[in-house]
Coordinates of C-alpha atoms in Angstrom, one line a residue:
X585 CA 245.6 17.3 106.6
X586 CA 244.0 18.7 109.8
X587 CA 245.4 21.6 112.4
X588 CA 243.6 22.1 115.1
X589 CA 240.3 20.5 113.7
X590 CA 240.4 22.4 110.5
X591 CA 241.0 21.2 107.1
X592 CA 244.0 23.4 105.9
X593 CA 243.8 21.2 102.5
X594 CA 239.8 22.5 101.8
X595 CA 241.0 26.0 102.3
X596 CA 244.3 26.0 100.6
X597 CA 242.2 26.7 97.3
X598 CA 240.3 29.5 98.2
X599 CA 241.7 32.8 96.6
X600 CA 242.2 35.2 99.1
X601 CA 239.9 38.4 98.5
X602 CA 240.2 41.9 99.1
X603 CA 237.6 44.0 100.3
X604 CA 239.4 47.1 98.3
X605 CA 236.9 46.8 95.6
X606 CA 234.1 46.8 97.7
X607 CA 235.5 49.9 100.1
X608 CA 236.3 51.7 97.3
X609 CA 232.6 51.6 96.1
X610 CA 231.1 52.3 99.0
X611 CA 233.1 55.3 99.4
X612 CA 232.2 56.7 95.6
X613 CA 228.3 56.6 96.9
X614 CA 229.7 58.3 100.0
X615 CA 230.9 60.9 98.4
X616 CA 228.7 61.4 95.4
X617 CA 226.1 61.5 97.8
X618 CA 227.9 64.0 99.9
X619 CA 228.2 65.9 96.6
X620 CA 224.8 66.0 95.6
X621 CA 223.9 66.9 99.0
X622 CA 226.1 70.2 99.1
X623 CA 225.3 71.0 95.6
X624 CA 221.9 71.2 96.4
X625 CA 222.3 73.2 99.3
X626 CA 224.1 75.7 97.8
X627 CA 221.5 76.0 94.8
X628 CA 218.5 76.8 97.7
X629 CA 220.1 78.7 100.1
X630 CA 221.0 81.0 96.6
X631 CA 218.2 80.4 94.5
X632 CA 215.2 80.1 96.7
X633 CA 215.1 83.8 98.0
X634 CA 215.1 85.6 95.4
X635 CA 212.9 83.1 93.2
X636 CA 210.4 82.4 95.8
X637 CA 208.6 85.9 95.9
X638 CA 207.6 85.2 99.5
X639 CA 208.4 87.1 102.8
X640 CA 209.5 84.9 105.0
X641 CA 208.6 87.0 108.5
X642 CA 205.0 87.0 107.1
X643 CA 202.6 86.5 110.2
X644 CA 199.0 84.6 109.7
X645 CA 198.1 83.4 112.6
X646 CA 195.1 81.6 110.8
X647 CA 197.7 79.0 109.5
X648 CA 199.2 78.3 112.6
X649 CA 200.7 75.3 113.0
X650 CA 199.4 73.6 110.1
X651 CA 201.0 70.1 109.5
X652 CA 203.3 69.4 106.1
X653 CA 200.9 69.4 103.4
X654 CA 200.7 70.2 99.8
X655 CA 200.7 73.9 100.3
X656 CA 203.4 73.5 103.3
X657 CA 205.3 70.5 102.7
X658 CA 207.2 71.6 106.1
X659 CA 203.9 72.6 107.9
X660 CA 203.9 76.5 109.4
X661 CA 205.4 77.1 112.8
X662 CA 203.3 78.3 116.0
X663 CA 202.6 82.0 114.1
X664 CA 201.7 80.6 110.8
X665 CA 205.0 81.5 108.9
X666 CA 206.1 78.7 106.0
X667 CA 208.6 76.3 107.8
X668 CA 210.0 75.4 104.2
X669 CA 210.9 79.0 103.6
X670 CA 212.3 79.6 107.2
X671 CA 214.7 76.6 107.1
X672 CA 216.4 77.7 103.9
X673 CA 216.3 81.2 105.3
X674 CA 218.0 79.8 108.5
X675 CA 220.7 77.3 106.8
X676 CA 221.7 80.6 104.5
X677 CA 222.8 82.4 107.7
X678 CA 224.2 79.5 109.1
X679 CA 226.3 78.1 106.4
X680 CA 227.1 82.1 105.9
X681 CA 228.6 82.2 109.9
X682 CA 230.0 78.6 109.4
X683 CA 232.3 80.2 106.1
X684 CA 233.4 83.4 107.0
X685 CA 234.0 82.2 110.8
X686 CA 235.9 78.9 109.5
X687 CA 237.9 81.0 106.9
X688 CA 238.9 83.3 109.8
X689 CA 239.5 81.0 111.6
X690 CA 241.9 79.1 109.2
X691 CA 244.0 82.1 108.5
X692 CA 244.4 82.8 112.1
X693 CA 245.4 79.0 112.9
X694 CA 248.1 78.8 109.8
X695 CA 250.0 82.4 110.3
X696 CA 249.9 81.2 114.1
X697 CA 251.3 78.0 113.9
X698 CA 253.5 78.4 111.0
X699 CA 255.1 81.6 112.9
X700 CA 255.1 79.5 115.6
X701 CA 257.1 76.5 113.9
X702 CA 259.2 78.5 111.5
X703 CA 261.2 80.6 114.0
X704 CA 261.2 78.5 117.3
X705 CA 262.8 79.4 120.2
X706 CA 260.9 81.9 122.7
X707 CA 258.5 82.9 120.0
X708 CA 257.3 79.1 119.2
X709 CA 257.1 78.5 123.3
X710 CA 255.1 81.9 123.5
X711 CA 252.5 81.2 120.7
X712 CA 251.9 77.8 121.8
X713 CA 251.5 79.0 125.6
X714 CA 249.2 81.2 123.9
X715 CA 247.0 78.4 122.2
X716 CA 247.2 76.4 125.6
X717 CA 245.5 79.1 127.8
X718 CA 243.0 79.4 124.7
X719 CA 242.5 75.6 124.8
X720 CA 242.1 75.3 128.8
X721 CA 238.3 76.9 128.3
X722 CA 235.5 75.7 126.6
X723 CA 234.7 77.0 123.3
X724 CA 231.2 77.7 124.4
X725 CA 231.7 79.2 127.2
X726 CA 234.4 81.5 125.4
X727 CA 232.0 82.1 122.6
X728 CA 229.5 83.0 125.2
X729 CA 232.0 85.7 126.6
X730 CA 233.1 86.9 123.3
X731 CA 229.3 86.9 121.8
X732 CA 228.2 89.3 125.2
X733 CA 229.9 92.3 124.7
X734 CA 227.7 92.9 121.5
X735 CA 224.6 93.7 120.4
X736 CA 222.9 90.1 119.1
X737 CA 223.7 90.2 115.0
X738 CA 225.2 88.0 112.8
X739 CA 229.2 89.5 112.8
X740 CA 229.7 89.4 116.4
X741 CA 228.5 85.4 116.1
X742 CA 231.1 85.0 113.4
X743 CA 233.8 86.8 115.6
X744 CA 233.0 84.4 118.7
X745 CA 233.2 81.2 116.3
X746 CA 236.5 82.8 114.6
X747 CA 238.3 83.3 118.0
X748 CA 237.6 80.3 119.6
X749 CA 238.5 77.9 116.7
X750 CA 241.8 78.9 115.3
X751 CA 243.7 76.8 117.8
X752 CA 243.6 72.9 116.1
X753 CA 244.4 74.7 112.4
X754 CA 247.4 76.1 114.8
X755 CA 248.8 73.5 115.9
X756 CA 247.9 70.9 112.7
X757 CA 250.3 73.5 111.1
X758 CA 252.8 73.8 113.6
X759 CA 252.9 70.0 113.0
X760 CA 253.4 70.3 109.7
X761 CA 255.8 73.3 109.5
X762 CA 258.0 70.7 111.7
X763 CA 258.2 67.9 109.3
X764 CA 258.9 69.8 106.6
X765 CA 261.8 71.8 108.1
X766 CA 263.8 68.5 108.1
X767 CA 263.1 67.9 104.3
X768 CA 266.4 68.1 102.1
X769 CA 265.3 71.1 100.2
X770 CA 264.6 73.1 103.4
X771 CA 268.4 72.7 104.4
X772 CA 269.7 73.5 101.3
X773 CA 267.3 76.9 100.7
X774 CA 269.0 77.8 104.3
X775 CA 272.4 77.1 103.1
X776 CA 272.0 79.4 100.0
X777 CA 271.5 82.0 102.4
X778 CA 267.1 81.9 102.2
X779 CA 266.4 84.3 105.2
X780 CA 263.6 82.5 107.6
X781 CA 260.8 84.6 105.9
X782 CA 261.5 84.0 102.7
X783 CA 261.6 80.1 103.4
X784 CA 258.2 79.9 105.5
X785 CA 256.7 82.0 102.3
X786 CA 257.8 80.1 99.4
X787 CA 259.0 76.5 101.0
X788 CA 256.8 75.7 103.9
X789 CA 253.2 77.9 104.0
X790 CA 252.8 76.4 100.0
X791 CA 253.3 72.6 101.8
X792 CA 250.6 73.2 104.7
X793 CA 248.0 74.8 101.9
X794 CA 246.4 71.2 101.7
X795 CA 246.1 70.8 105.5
X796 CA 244.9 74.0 106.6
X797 CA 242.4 73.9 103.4
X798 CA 241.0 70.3 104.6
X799 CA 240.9 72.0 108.9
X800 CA 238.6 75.0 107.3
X801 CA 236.4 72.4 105.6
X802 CA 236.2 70.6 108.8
X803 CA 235.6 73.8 110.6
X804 CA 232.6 74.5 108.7
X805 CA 230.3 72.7 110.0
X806 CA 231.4 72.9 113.5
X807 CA 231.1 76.8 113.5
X808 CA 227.4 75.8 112.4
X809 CA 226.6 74.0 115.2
X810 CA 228.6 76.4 117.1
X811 CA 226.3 79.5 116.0
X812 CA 223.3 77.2 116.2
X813 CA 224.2 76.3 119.9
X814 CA 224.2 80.2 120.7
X815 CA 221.1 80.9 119.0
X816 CA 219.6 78.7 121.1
X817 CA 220.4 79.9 124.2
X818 CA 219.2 83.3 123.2
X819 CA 222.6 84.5 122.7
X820 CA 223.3 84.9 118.4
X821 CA 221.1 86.4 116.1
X822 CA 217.7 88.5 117.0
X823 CA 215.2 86.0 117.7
X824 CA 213.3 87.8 114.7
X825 CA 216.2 86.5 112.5
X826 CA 215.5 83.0 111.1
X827 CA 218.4 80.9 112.3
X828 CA 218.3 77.1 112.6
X829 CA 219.2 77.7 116.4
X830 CA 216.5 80.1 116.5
X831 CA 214.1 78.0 114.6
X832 CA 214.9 75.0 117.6
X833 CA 214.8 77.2 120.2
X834 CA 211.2 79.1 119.4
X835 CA 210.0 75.6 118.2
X836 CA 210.5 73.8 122.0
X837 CA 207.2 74.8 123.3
X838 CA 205.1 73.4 120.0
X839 CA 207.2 70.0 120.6
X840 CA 205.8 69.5 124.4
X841 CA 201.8 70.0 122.7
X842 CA 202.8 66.9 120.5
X843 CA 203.8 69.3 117.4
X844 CA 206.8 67.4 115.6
X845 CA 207.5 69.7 112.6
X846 CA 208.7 72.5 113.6
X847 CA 211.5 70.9 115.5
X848 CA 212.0 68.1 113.5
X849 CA 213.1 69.7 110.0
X850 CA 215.1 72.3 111.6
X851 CA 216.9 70.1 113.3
X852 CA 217.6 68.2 109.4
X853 CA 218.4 71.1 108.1
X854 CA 221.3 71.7 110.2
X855 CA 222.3 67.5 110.5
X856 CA 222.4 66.5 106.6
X857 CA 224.5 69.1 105.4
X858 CA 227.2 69.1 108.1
X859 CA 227.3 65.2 107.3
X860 CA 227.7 66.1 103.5
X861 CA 230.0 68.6 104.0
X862 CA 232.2 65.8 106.7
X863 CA 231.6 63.5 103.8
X864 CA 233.7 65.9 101.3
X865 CA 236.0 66.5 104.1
X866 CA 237.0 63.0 104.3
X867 CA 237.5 61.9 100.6
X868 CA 239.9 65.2 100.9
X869 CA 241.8 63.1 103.9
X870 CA 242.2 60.4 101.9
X871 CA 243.1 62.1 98.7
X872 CA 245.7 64.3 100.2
X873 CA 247.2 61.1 102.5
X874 CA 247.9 58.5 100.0
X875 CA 249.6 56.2 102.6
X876 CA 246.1 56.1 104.9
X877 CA 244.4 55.6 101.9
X878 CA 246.2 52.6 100.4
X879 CA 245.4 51.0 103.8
X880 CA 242.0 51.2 103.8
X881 CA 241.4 50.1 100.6
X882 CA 243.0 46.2 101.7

């Protein structure tokens, strides 16, 4: 039998497959991947400094701009300092901005947006007028303004990443705070006489944990690139300071003389762990959203 020139009666006994299996597979090397990737990360940025008896400002102009070798598998940048050494150097400050600014950040976001959801009225319309005005200019260009009224250093980077990205944890748990005020048990906490306070701390801030814990994890590695775009434009830490905006930024001028290296590994340093660290983020998505994950695994 034949509809519309194809032969229903071949494919009638083809067992219809699900691509589950193969998803699901793909995703375990994702994130084992991502896990070895983050592990190892950590293990450098703590181990390498104090194992690798090596000072890392160390000027020798007689191995400038050496290519990766045996002795400098990253090659030495344009004043002869080990790139190796510097890029670990400059991911440990900038995975050390991208945690304290992100955990800021998240506790900022959830006492904001839960205050915002739990007690409504005038209060919820102020706090989210608030985040609006917040939201209306650009995170750099507020960074830029916050960063400005200090000295360069690493704390007033973390406070200009901190302020300026509080406001999607804020209103991921306003969100949230919402749909769980119209569960059952929220109605009948309020009809044994719960005061508002007492139901936001031990009903609704334990049911947003899981969000707001996944937004600081996604936060991480945007505040990285966030302190790395500041240290490029001069603006973050000392220029003395091994950063991997720094790092970019002094390594421009050895890229136009045809001297790859010093841009190039900088620039991996600060890609492959934020895509690790995404990687995690994700698997946490789909752990802690059963319903998304049952349809991506047909």
């Amino acid at each position: 039998m034949k509809a519309g020139g194809t032969d229903l009666a071949g494919t009638a006994g083809r067992p219809w497959r699900s691509h589950g299996r193969t998803r699901r597979s793909t995703r375990t090397v994702r994130l084992r991947t991502s896990a070895v990737i983050v592990v190892a990360v950590v293990l450098a940025v703590l181990l390498v400094p104090p194992l690798v008896q090596l000072d890392e400002q160390a000027v020798d102009l007689s191995l400038k701009l050496l290519p990766p070798s045996w002795g400098h598998p990253f090659g030495t940048d344009d004043v002869g300092r080990d790139l190796l050494l510097r890029c670990v150097y400059g991911l440990r400050v900038s995975l050390l901005v991208g945690l304290v600014a992100a955990l800021v950040a998240t506790v900022i976001g959830t006492m904001v947006g839960a205050a915002a959801a739990a007690f409504g009225g005038w209060t919820d319309r102020l706090l989210m007028r608030l985040v609006d005005t917040f939201s209306s200019v650009p995170h750099l260009l507020l960074g830029i303004f916050v960063v400005a009224m200090f000295r360069p250093g690493v704390w007033p980077v973390i406070v200009s990443v901190a302020l300026t990205h509080w406001l999607s944890t804020a209103r991921i748990v306003r969100s949230e705070v919402l749909s769980l005020r119209s569960r059952p048990y929220i109605d009948a906490a309020i009809s044994g006489g719960a005061s508002r306070w007492r139901v936001t701390v031990r009903h609704l801030l334990p049911g947003v944990l899981p969000q707001a814990g996944l937004a600081a994890v996604l936060m991480v590695p945007h505040a990285m690139w966030h302190e790395s775009a500041l240290s490029f434009l001069g603006l973050g830490l000392p220029a003395h300071q091994a950063s991997l905006g720094n790092l970019v930024q002094t390594a421009r001028g050895s890229l136009l003389a045809g001297d790859w290296w010093p841009t190039l590994f900088p620039g991996l340093f600060l890609i492959i762990p934020t895509l690790a660290i995404a990687g995690l983020a994700g698997a946490w998505r789909e752990r802690i959203n059963p319903r998304r994950r049952s349809e991506l695994m047909l």
